[in-house]
PDB file of C-alpha atoms and ligand atoms in Angstrom:
ATOM      1  CA  MET A 495     -36.016 -12.136 -19.155  1.00 48.00           C
ATOM      2  CA  THR A 496     -34.686  -9.552 -16.870  1.00 53.00           C
ATOM      3  CA  ARG A 497     -34.942 -12.514 -14.166  1.00 53.00           C
ATOM      4  CA  THR A 498     -32.246 -14.874 -15.997  1.00 50.00           C
ATOM      5  CA  ILE A 499     -30.067 -12.099 -15.878  1.00 46.00           C
ATOM      6  CA  CYS A 500     -30.492 -11.256 -12.224  1.00 43.00           C
ATOM      7  CA  VAL A 501     -29.789 -14.839 -11.518  1.00 45.00           C
ATOM      8  CA  ALA A 502     -26.581 -15.082 -13.614  1.00 43.00           C
ATOM      9  CA  LEU A 503     -25.469 -11.743 -11.942  1.00 43.00           C
ATOM     10  CA  LEU A 504     -26.072 -13.219  -8.428  1.00 42.00           C
ATOM     11  CA  THR A 505     -24.254 -16.555  -9.619  1.00 40.00           C
ATOM     12  CA  LEU A 506     -21.245 -14.540 -10.719  1.00 40.00           C
ATOM     13  CA  THR A 507     -20.898 -12.574  -7.808  1.00 39.00           C
ATOM     14  CA  ALA A 508     -21.169 -15.568  -5.492  1.00 38.00           C
ATOM     15  CA  ALA A 509     -18.366 -17.373  -7.165  1.00 38.00           C
ATOM     16  CA  GLY A 510     -16.136 -14.350  -7.934  1.00 41.00           C
ATOM     17  CA  ALA A 511     -16.282 -13.817  -4.116  1.00 39.00           C
ATOM     18  CA  ALA A 512     -15.627 -17.195  -2.938  1.00 40.00           C
ATOM     19  CA  HIS A 513     -12.487 -17.346  -5.176  1.00 43.00           C
ATOM     20  CA  ALA A 514     -11.582 -14.363  -3.936  1.00 51.00           C
ATOM     21  CA  GLY A 515     -11.593 -16.071  -0.412  1.00 61.00           C
ATOM     22  CA  LEU A 516      -9.055 -18.545  -1.692  1.00 76.00           C
ATOM     23  CA  GLN A 517     -10.877 -21.380   0.204  1.00 77.00           C
ATOM     24  CA  LEU A 518      -8.737 -24.117   1.934  1.00 79.00           C
ATOM     25  CA  GLY A 519      -9.340 -27.657   1.430  1.00 83.00           C
ATOM     26  CA  GLU A 520     -11.247 -27.654  -1.918  1.00 85.00           C
ATOM     27  CA  ARG A 521      -8.406 -27.786  -4.341  1.00 89.00           C
ATOM     28  CA  PRO A 522      -4.597 -27.617  -4.571  1.00 93.00           C
ATOM     29  CA  ILE A 523      -3.416 -23.870  -4.478  1.00 93.00           C
ATOM     30  CA  ALA A 524      -0.330 -22.617  -6.247  1.00 95.00           C
ATOM     31  CA  ARG A 525       1.737 -20.094  -4.377  1.00 95.00           C
ATOM     32  CA  THR A 526       1.403 -17.388  -7.410  1.00 95.00           C
ATOM     33  CA  GLU A 527      -2.416 -17.828  -6.762  1.00 93.00           C
ATOM     34  CA  VAL A 528      -1.797 -16.564  -3.434  1.00 92.00           C
ATOM     35  CA  ILE A 529       0.072 -13.642  -5.028  1.00 94.00           C
ATOM     36  CA  ALA A 530      -2.535 -13.048  -7.480  1.00 93.00           C
ATOM     37  CA  THR A 531      -5.598 -12.940  -5.017  1.00 91.00           C
ATOM     38  CA  VAL A 532      -3.674 -10.803  -2.382  1.00 93.00           C
ATOM     39  CA  LYS A 533      -2.491  -8.342  -5.186  1.00 94.00           C
ATOM     40  CA  LYS A 534      -6.698  -8.138  -6.358  1.00 92.00           C
ATOM     41  CA  GLN A 535      -7.727  -8.025  -2.918  1.00 92.00           C
ATOM     42  CA  PHE A 536      -5.148  -4.967  -2.065  1.00 96.00           C
ATOM     43  CA  ALA A 537      -6.628  -3.176  -5.272  1.00 95.00           C
ATOM     44  CA  VAL A 538     -10.028  -3.494  -3.853  1.00 94.00           C
ATOM     45  CA  MET A 539      -8.951  -2.687  -0.698  1.00 96.00           C
ATOM     46  CA  ASP A 540      -6.996   0.446  -1.431  1.00 97.00           C
ATOM     47  CA  VAL A 541     -10.116   2.860  -2.391  1.00 97.00           C
ATOM     48  CA  ASN A 542      -8.164   5.693  -2.984  1.00 98.00           C
ATOM     49  CA  ARG A 543      -5.681   3.698  -4.841  1.00 97.00           C
ATOM     50  CA  ASP A 544      -2.706   5.610  -3.290  1.00 98.00           C
ATOM     51  CA  GLY A 545      -0.738   2.391  -2.985  1.00 97.00           C
ATOM     52  CA  GLY A 546      -1.347   1.803   0.464  1.00 98.00           C
ATOM     53  CA  ILE A 547      -4.385   0.344   3.373  1.00 98.00           C
ATOM     54  CA  SER A 548      -5.209   2.938   5.416  1.00 98.00           C
ATOM     55  CA  PRO A 549      -7.289   1.894   8.613  1.00 98.00           C
ATOM     56  CA  ASP A 550     -10.206   3.361   7.527  1.00 98.00           C
ATOM     57  CA  GLU A 551      -9.751   1.469   4.350  1.00 98.00           C
ATOM     58  CA  PHE A 552      -9.199  -1.762   6.442  1.00 97.00           C
ATOM     59  CA  THR A 553     -12.143  -0.678   8.409  1.00 96.00           C
ATOM     60  CA  ALA A 554     -14.246  -0.548   5.437  1.00 96.00           C
ATOM     61  CA  TYR A 555     -13.285  -3.695   3.868  1.00 94.00           C
ATOM     62  CA  ARG A 556     -13.970  -5.426   6.722  1.00 93.00           C
ATOM     63  CA  GLU A 557     -17.654  -4.632   6.609  1.00 91.00           C
ATOM     64  CA  LYS A 558     -17.480  -5.829   2.753  1.00 89.00           C
ATOM     65  CA  GLN A 559     -15.853  -8.741   4.128  1.00 87.00           C
ATOM     66  CA  ALA A 560     -18.751  -9.679   6.081  1.00 85.00           C
ATOM     67  CA  ALA A 561     -21.617  -9.527   3.794  1.00 85.00           C
ATOM     68  CA  MET A 562     -19.929 -11.897   1.651  1.00 79.00           C
ATOM     69  CA  PRO A 563     -21.243 -15.240   1.127  1.00 75.00           C
ATOM     70  CA  ASP A 564     -18.102 -17.171   2.562  1.00 69.00           C
ATOM     71  CA  GLN A 565     -17.167 -14.139   4.758  1.00 67.00           C
ATOM     72  CA  GLY A 566     -13.755 -14.264   3.461  1.00 65.00           C
ATOM     73  CA  ARG A 567     -12.786 -17.529   4.851  1.00 68.00           C
ATOM     74  CA  GLY A 568      -9.588 -18.782   3.969  1.00 72.00           C
ATOM     75  CA  LEU A 569      -5.800 -18.042   3.268  1.00 70.00           C
ATOM     76  CA  THR A 570      -6.349 -14.602   2.205  1.00 75.00           C
ATOM     77  CA  ARG A 571      -9.255 -13.676   4.957  1.00 79.00           C
ATOM     78  CA  ILE A 572      -8.858 -10.194   6.576  1.00 88.00           C
ATOM     79  CA  GLY A 573      -9.361 -10.680  10.469  1.00 88.00           C
ATOM     80  CA  ARG A 574      -9.687  -8.389  13.179  1.00 91.00           C
ATOM     81  CA  SER A 575      -5.931  -8.262  13.875  1.00 93.00           C
ATOM     82  CA  TRP A 576      -4.995  -8.282  10.035  1.00 93.00           C
ATOM     83  CA  PHE A 577      -3.887  -4.469   9.997  1.00 96.00           C
ATOM     84  CA  GLU A 578      -1.579  -4.449  12.801  1.00 95.00           C
ATOM     85  CA  ARG A 579      -0.318  -7.476  12.232  1.00 93.00           C
ATOM     86  CA  SER A 580       0.495  -6.690   8.641  1.00 95.00           C
ATOM     87  CA  ASP A 581       1.927  -3.405   8.960  1.00 97.00           C
ATOM     88  CA  VAL A 582       5.610  -4.733  10.061  1.00 96.00           C
ATOM     89  CA  ASP A 583       6.949  -1.374  10.195  1.00 97.00           C
ATOM     90  CA  GLY A 584       4.071   0.038  12.022  1.00 97.00           C
ATOM     91  CA  ASN A 585       3.873   3.274  10.006  1.00 98.00           C
ATOM     92  CA  SER A 586      -0.010   3.069   9.616  1.00 98.00           C
ATOM     93  CA  ARG A 587       0.080   2.136   6.406  1.00 98.00           C
ATOM     94  CA  VAL A 588       0.095  -1.337   4.534  1.00 98.00           C
ATOM     95  CA  THR A 589       1.577  -1.731   1.416  1.00 98.00           C
ATOM     96  CA  PRO A 590       1.631  -4.577  -0.925  1.00 96.00           C
ATOM     97  CA  ASP A 591       4.477  -6.329   0.323  1.00 96.00           C
ATOM     98  CA  GLU A 592       3.111  -6.367   3.610  1.00 96.00           C
ATOM     99  CA  ALA A 593      -0.188  -7.438   2.776  1.00 95.00           C
ATOM    100  CA  GLN A 594       1.318 -10.697   1.015  1.00 94.00           C
ATOM    101  CA  GLY A 595       3.236 -11.578   4.162  1.00 92.00           C
ATOM    102  CA  ARG A 596       1.070 -13.611   6.127  1.00 87.00           C
ATOM    103  CA  PRO A 597      -0.612 -15.425   3.455  1.00 88.00           C
ATOM    104  CA  LEU A 598       2.747 -16.237   1.789  1.00 92.00           C
ATOM    105  CA  GLU A 599       3.926 -17.299   5.635  1.00 90.00           C
ATOM    106  CA  LEU A 600       0.855 -19.206   5.699  1.00 87.00           C
ATOM    107  CA  PHE A 601       1.173 -20.898   2.608  1.00 91.00           C
ATOM    108  CA  ASP A 602       4.902 -21.597   2.859  1.00 93.00           C
ATOM    109  CA  MET A 603       4.033 -23.503   6.116  1.00 90.00           C
ATOM    110  CA  ALA A 604       1.487 -25.515   4.297  1.00 91.00           C
ATOM    111  CA  ASP A 605       3.889 -26.340   1.105  1.00 94.00           C
ATOM    112  CA  ALA A 606       5.838 -28.849   2.983  1.00 93.00           C
ATOM    113  CA  ASN A 607       7.735 -30.428  -0.040  1.00 94.00           C
ATOM    114  CA  ARG A 608       8.250 -26.878  -1.182  1.00 95.00           C
ATOM    115  CA  ASP A 609       7.031 -27.358  -4.485  1.00 96.00           C
ATOM    116  CA  GLY A 610       5.157 -24.187  -4.911  1.00 97.00           C
ATOM    117  CA  VAL A 611       1.630 -26.033  -4.739  1.00 96.00           C
ATOM    118  CA  ALA A 612      -0.171 -26.462  -1.577  1.00 93.00           C
ATOM    119  CA  SER A 613      -1.970 -30.002  -2.056  1.00 94.00           C
ATOM    120  CA  ILE A 614      -5.156 -30.625  -0.098  1.00 91.00           C
ATOM    121  CA  ALA A 615      -3.639 -32.836   2.476  1.00 91.00           C
ATOM    122  CA  GLU A 616      -0.813 -29.932   2.993  1.00 90.00           C
ATOM    123  CA  GLN A 617      -3.771 -27.165   3.316  1.00 87.00           C
ATOM    124  CA  SER A 618      -5.099 -29.014   6.297  1.00 84.00           C
ATOM    125  CA  VAL A 619      -1.856 -27.978   8.219  1.00 75.00           C
ATOM    126  CA  ALA A 620      -2.532 -24.284   7.160  1.00 73.00           C
ATOM    127  CA  ALA A 621      -6.155 -24.594   8.280  1.00 76.00           C
ATOM    128  CA  LEU A 622      -5.024 -24.672  11.860  1.00 75.00           C
ATOM    129  CA  PHE A 623      -3.738 -21.510  11.768  1.00 72.00           C
ATOM    130  CA  VAL A 624      -6.182 -19.419   9.931  1.00 67.00           C
ATOM    131  CA  LYS A 625      -8.970 -18.275  12.386  1.00 55.00           C
TER     132      LYS A 625
HETATM  133 CA1  LIG B1544      -5.328   3.599   0.129  1.00 93.65          CA
HETATM  134 CA1  LIG B1545       3.574  -0.266   6.882  1.00 93.65          CA
END
């Protein structure tokens, strides 16, 4: 019985992590989903809940991401240069607005017909830019 619960928990965790990564090429993705996912990810990164990501919080999240089953691939992946690219005003702090800038930029690039949804075909364009 204990074993069944463990397996169920593991499955839940894996599904949650995969969703958090917002994988490309699996299903159509809405712009609103990108915003919601970045918001959720931001809440996880902002460990001290001060409304901004510090360089230390960024580093800690990168380590967490490396342990994820999908390594956080996809639109909301936090890459090595995420911090400096996201911190547009250069104040060593990434705000929620700054955090969603790059994922939305990629999304808008993919959403060629501007209907607010990136189809699987449209996502193949964005996939070229996600490293
Ligand atoms: Ca913080
Ligand atoms: Ca900033």
